[in-house]
Short mmCIF file of C-alpha atoms in Angstrom, two decimals:
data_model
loop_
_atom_site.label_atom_id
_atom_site.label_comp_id
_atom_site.label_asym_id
_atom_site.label_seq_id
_atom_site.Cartn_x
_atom_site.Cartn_y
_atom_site.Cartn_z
CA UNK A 1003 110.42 97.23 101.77
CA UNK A 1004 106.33 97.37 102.41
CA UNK A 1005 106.50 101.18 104.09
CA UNK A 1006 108.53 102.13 100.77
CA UNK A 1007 105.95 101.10 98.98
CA UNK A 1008 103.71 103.39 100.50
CA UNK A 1009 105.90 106.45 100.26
CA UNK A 1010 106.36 105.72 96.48
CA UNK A 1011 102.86 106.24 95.84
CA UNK A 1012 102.95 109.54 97.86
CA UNK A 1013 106.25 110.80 95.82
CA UNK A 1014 105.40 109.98 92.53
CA UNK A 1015 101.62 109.55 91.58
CA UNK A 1016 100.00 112.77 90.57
CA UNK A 1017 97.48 113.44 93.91
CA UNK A 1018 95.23 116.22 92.41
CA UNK A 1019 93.85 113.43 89.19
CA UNK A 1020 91.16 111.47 90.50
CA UNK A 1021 91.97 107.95 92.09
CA UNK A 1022 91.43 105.39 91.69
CA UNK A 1023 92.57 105.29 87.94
CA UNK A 1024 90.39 104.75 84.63
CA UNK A 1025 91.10 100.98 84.22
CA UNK A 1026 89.31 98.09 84.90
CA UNK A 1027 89.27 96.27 88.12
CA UNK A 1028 91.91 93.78 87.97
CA UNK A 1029 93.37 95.56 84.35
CA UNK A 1030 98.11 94.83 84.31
CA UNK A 1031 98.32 98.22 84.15
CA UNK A 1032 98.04 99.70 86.83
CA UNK A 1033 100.48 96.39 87.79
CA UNK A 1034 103.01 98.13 85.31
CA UNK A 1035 102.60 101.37 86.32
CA UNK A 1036 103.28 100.23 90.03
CA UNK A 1037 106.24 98.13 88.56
CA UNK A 1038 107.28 101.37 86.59
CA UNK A 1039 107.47 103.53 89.83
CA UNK A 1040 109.44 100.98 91.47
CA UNK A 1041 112.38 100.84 88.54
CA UNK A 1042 112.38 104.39 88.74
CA UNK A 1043 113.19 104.52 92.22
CA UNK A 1044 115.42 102.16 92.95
CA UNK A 1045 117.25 103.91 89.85
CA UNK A 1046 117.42 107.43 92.11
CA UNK A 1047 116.58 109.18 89.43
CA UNK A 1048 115.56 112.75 89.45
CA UNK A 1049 111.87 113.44 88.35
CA UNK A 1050 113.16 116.43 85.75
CA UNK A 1051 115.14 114.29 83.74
CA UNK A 1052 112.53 112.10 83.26
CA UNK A 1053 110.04 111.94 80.11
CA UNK A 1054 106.96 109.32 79.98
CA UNK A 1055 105.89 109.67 76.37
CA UNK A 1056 102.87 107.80 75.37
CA UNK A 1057 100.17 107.25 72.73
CA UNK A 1058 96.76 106.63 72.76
CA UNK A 1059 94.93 103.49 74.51
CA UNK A 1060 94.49 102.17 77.65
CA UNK A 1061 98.01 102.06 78.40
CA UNK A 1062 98.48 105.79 76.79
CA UNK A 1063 96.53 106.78 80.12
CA UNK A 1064 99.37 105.84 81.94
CA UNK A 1065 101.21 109.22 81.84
CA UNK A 1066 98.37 111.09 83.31
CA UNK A 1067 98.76 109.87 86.69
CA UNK A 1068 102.83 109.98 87.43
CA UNK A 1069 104.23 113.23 88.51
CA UNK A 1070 107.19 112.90 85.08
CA UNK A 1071 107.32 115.17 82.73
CA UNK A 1072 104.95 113.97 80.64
CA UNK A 1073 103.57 113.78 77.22
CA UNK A 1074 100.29 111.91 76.03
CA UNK A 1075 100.35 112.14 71.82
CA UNK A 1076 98.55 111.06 69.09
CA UNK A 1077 98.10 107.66 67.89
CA UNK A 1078 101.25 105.33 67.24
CA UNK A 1079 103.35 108.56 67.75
CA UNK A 1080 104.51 107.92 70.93
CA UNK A 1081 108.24 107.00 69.98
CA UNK A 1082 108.36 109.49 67.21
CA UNK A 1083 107.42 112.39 69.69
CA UNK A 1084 110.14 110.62 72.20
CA UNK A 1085 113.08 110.48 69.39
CA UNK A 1086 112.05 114.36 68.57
CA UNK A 1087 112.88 115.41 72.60
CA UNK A 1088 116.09 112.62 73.14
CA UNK A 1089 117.56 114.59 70.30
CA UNK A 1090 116.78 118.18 71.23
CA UNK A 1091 118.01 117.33 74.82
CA UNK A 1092 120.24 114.09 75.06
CA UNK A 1093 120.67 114.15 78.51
CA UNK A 1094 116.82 113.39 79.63
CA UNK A 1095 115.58 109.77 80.27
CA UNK A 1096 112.77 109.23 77.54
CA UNK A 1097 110.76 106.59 78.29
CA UNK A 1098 107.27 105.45 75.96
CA UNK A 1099 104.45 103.44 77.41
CA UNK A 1100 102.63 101.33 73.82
CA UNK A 1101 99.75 99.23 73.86
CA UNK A 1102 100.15 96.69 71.26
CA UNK A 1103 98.02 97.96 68.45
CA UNK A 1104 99.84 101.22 69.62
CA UNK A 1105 103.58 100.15 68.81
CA UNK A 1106 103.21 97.07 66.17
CA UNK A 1107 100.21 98.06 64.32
CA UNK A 1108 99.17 102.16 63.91
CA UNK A 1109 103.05 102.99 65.23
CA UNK A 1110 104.61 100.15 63.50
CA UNK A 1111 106.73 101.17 61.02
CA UNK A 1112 108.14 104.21 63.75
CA UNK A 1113 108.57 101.15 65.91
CA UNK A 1114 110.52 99.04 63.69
CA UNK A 1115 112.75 102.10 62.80
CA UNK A 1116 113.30 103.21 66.05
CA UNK A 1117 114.78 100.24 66.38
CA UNK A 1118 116.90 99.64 63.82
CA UNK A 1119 117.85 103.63 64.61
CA UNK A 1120 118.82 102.37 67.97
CA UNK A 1121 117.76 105.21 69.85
CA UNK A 1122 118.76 105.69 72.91
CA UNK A 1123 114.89 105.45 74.22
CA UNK A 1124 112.93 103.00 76.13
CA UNK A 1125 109.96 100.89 75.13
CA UNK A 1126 107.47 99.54 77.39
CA UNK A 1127 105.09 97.95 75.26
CA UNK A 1128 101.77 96.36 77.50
CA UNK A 1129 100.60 93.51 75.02
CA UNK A 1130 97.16 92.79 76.69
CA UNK A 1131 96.32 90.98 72.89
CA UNK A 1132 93.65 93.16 71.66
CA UNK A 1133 92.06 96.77 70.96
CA UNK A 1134 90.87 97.11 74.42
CA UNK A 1135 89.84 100.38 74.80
CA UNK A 1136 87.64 100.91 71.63
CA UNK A 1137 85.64 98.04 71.89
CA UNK A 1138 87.42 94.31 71.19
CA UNK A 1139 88.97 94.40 67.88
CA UNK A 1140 91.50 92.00 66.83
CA UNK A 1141 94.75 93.58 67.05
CA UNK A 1142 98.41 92.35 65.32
CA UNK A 1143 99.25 90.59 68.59
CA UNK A 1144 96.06 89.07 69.17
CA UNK A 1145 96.15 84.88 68.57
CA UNK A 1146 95.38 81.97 65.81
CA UNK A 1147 91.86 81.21 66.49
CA UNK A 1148 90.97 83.64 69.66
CA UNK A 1149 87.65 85.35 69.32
CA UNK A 1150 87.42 88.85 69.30
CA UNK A 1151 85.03 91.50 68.54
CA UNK A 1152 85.44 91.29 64.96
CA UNK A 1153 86.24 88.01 64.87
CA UNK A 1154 83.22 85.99 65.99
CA UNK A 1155 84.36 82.81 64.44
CA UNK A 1156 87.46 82.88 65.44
CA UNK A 1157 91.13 84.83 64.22
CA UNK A 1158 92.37 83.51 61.00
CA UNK A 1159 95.26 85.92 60.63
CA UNK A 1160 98.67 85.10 62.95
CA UNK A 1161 99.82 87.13 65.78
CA UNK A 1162 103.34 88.81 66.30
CA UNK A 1163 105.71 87.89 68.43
CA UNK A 1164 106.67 91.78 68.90
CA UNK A 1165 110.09 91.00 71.60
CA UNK A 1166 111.24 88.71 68.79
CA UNK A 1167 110.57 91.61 65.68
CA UNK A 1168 112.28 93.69 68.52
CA UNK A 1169 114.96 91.82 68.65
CA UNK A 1170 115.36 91.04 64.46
CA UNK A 1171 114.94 95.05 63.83
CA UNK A 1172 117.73 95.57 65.90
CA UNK A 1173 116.75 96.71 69.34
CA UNK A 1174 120.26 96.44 72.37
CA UNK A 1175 117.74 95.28 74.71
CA UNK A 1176 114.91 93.56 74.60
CA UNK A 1177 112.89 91.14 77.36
CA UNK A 1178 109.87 90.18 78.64
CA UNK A 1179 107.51 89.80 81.44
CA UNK A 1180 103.82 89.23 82.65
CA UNK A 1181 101.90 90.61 85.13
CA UNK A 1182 102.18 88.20 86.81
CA UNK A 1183 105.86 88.22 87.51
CA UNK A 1184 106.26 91.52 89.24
CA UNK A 1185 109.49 91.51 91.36
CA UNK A 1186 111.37 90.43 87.24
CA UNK A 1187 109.29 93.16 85.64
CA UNK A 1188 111.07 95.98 88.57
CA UNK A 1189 114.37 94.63 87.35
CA UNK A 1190 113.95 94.11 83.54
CA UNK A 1191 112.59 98.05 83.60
CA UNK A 1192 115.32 99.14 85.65
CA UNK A 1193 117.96 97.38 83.22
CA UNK A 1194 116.27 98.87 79.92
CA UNK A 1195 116.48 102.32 81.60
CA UNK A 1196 119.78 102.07 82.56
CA UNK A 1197 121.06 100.88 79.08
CA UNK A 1198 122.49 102.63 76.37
CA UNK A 1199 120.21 101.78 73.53
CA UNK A 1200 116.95 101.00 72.82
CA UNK A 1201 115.22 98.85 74.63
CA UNK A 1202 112.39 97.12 74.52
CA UNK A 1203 110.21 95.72 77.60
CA UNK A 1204 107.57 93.98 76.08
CA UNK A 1205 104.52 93.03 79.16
CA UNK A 1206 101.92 90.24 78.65
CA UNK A 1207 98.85 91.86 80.15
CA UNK A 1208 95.64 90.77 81.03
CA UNK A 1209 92.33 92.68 79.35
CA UNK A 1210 90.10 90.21 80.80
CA UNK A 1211 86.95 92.54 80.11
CA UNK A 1212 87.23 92.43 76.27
CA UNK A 1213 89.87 89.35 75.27
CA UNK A 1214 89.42 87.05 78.23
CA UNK A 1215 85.65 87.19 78.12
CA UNK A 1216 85.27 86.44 74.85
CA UNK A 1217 87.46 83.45 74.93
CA UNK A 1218 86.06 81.96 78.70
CA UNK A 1219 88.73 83.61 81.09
CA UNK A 1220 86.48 86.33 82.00
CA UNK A 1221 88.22 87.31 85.39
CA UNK A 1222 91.69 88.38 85.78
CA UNK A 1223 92.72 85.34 88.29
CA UNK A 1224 91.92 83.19 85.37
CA UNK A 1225 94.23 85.02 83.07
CA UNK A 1226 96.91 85.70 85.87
CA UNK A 1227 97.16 81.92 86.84
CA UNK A 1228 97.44 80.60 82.75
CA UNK A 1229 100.27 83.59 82.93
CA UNK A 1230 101.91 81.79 85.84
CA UNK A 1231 101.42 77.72 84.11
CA UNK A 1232 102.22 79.34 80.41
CA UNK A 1233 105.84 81.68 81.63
CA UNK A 1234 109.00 79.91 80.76
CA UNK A 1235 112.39 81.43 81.69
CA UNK A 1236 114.67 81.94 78.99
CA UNK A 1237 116.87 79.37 80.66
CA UNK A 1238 114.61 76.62 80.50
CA UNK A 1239 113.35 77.52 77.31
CA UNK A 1240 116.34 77.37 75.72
CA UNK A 1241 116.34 73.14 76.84
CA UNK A 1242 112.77 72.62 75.48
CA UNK A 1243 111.55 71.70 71.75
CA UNK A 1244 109.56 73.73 69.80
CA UNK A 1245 106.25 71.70 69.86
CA UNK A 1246 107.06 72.32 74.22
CA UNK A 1247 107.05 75.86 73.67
CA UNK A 1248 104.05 76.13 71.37
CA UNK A 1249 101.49 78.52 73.38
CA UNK A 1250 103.98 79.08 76.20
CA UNK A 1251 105.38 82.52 77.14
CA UNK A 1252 108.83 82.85 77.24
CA UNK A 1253 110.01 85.60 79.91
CA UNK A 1254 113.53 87.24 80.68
CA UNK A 1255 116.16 89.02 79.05
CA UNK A 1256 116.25 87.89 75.40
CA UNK A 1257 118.69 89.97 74.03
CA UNK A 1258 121.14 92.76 75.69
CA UNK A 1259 124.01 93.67 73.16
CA UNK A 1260 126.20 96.63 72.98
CA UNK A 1261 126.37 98.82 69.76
CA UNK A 1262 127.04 102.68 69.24
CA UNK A 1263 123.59 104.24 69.17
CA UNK A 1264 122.15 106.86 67.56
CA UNK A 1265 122.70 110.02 69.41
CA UNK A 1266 126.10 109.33 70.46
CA UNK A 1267 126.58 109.07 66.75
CA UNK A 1268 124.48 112.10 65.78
CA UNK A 1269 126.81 113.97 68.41
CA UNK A 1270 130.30 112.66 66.61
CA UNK A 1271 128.99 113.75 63.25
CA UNK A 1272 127.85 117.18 65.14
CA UNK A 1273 131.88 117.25 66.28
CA UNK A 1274 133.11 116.89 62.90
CA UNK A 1275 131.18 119.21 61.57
CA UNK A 1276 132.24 122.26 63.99
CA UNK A 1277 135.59 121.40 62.94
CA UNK A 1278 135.49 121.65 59.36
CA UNK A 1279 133.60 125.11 59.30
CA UNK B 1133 81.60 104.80 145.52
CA UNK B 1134 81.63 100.91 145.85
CA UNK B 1135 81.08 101.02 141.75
CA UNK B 1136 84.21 102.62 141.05
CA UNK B 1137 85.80 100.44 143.25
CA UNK B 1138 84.58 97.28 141.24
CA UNK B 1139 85.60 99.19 138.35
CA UNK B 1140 89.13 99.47 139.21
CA UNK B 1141 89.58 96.07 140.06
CA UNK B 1142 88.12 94.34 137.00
CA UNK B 1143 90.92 96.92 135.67
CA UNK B 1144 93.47 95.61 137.09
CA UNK B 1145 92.35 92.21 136.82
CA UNK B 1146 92.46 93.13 132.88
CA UNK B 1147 96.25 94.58 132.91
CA UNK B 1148 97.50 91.60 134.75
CA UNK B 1149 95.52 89.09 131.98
CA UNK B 1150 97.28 91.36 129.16
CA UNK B 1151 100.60 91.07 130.54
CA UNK B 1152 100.64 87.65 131.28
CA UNK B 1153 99.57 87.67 127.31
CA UNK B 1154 102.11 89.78 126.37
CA UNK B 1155 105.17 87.35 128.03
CA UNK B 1156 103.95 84.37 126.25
CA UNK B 1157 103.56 86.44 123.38
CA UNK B 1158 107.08 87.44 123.52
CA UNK B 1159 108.80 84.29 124.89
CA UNK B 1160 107.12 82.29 121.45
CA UNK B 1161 108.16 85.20 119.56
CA UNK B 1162 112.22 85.04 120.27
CA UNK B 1163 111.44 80.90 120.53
CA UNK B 1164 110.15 80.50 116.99
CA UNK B 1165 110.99 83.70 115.13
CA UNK B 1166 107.81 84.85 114.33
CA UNK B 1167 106.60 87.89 112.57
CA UNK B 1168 103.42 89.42 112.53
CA UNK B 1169 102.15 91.84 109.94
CA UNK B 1170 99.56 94.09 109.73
CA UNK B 1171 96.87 94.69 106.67
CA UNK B 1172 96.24 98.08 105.60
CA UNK B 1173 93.01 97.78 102.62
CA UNK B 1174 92.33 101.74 101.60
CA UNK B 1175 88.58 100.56 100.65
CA UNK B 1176 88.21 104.12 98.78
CA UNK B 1177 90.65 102.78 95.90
CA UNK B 1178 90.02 99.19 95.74
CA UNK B 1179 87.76 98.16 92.95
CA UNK B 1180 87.06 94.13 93.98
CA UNK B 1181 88.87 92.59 91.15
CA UNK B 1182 89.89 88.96 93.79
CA UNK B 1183 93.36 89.40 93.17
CA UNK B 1184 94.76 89.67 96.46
CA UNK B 1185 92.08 87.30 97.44
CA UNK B 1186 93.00 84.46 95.07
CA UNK B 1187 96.51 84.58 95.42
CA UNK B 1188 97.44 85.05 98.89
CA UNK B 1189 99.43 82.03 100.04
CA UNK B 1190 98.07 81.77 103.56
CA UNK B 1191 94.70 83.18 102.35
CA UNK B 1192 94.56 86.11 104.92
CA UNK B 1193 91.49 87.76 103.03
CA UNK B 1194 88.25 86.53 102.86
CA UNK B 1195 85.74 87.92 100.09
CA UNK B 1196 82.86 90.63 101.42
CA UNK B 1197 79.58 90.41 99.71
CA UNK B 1198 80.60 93.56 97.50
CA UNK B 1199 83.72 91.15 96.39
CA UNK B 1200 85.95 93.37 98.31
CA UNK B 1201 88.63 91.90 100.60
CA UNK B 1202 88.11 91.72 104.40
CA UNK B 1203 90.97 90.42 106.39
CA UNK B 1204 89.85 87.75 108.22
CA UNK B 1205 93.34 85.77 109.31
CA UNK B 1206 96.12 88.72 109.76
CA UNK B 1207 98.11 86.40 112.15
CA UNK B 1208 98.97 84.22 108.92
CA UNK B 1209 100.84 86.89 107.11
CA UNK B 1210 103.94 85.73 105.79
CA UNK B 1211 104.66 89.46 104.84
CA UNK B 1212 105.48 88.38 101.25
CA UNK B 1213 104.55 91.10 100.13
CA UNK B 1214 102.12 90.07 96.63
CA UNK B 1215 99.34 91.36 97.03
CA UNK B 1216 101.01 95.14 97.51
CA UNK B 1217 102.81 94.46 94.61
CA UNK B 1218 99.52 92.84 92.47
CA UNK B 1219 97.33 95.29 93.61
CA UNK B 1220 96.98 97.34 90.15
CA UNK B 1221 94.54 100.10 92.06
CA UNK B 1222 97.57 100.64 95.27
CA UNK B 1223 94.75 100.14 97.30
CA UNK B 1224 96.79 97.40 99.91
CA UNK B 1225 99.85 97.95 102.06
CA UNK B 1226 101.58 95.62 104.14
CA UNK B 1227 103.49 96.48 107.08
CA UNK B 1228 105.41 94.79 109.65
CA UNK B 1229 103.63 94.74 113.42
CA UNK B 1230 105.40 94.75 116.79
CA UNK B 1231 103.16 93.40 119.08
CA UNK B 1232 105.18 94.17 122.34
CA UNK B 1233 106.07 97.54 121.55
CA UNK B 1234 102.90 97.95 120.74
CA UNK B 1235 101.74 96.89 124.53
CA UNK B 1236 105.14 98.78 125.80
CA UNK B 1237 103.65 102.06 124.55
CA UNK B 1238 100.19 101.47 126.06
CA UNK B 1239 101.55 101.07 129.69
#
């Protein structure tokens, strides 16, 4: 497996952008995007029928540097631009890369519709808590009584759980991972690729520069290890009380359902209409 | 004249020293099973964030004064393979090391 690794890199990261990449030291990711190669791989997918769609953020950066066809748009339009080419060509892979504030709170509403749409797309949503790229603002995701850069004194407003709005708008598949967890996150990307639906990976990140230093886990061991005490599987999760779950993670596949989705549908209604003319 | 000489026998002195090596080397090697890995860092990429560092199991990195990883223990290597797949800058890769064929090729 470790030589693979190394000829991944050569076949699919872009080799005339500068490396190393934008991010932090230490910043998930580049973890994802590693993780992301990996699921496409061991898929054996062809590189022309893919399409990495993303917004704008730290994790809209993503796109730059793998050798997809590839698509960096404006802000919180990531899945709207990605539902415009799944239905002009049905047959490519469209995949989206989302911060947090990218998908639940500027791309929100296209989120929650996408959703409920089911789309046959895939959402990789990197939750790393907080506007990380423009300077520390509190984002929909970011926690009760965490400091951020507009929140001296602490949050007051609550944070969404965005797997679990994933899963009540109506998404086929939804889970989640951390960082931390790498060899799940390969397989829970490979599985929302490969299914029929939307799906939703949603990835607990650390941004250790902007969250974790305001709230004393400046360095991203700190936040990797509370990722590794705070993950629950969904197995053992499902045994534990609610007070035992408070501030805990909960990682795995939460929901994976079949139901007809929207371009198979669009096509049917395509059929019938050829027929009546 | 007589310096070449001398040369040639701490030589073969040497070779005989290396093999004896290498068969104890091998016989603990089919005894206990052992695998040995080799590092790669690609310094050019790595940007001394300590993961690799922190979370090795066998701690087979030590930290430079720049913060960047130096291997300092490769024997230990489990080959487990974390801190390739942590590394968010693809800056480490882990390979498995044959240290007879190694020796093999250099006779």
């Amino acid at each position: 497996m470790p030589e693979k690794v190394e000829r991944l890199r050569h076949d699919y990261l872009r080799h005339d952008k500068k490396f190393p990449h934008v991010w932090c030291p230490g910043c998930g990711n580049g973890i994802v995007l590693g993780a992301l190669i990996r699921a496409i791989d061991s898929l054996k997918l062809e590189k022309d029928e893919l399409v990495l769609a993303s917004g704008i953020g730290c994790a809209g950066r993503m796109p730059v540097y793998v050798d997809f066809n590839t698509l960096h748009t404006t802000h919180g339009r990531a899945l709207t631009f990605a539902t415009g080419i799944k239905l002009a060509n049905p047959s490519l892979n469209v995949l989206t890369v989302m911060g947090d504030g990218d998908a639940t709170a500027i791309g929100g509403n296209h989120f929650i519709h996408a959703a409920r749409r089911n789309l046959d797309l895939t959402a990789i949503i990197i939750n790393n808590q907080i506007y990380g790229m423009t300077g520390g603002q509190y984002s929909p995701t970011t926690p009760y009584g965490s400091k951020a850069a507009t929140a001296a004194y602490g949050h007051i407003e609550h944070a969404f759980s965005i797997a679990e709005l994933a899963v009540t708008a109506g998404a086929s598949f939804v889970a989640r991972g951390t960082v931390y967890h790498v060899p799940l996150l390969d397989k829970l990307i490979a599985q929302g690729i490969s299914k029929k639906g939307f799906s939703v990976i949603e990835i607990i990140s650390n941004c250790h520069i902007q969250y974790g230093r305001r709230n004393k886990m400046g360095d991203p061991v700190t936040m990797m290890q509370g990722f590794k005490d705070r993950a629950v599987t969904v197995e053992k999760a499902a045994t534990l009380s609610a007070e035992e779950l408070h501030d805990r993670i909960t990682i795995g596949v939460l929901t994976d359902v079949d139901k007809p989705n929207y371009t198979e549908e669009l096509q049917k209604i395509r059929d019938i209409a050829k027929d009546k003319s | 004249m007589t310096i070449r000489q001398k040369g040639a026998k701490e030589k073969k002195r040497m070779t005989d020293i290396e093999s004896n090596n290498y068969w104890q080397k091998k016989q603990n090697l089919d005894k206990k099973g052992l695998k040995f890995f080799s590092q790669i860092i690609f310094y050019d990429w790595c940007k001394a964030c300590g993961i690799c560092i922190a979370f090795c199991p066998k701690k087979v990195f030590d930290r430079s004064e720049d913060g960047k990883p130096v291997i300092q223990r490769p024997d230990d290597c489990i080959g487990c393979g974390f801190c390739e797949l942590h590394c968010p800058d693809f800056a480490i890769t882990i390979k498995e090391r044959y240290p007879d064929r190694r020796r093999r090729e250099n006779d």
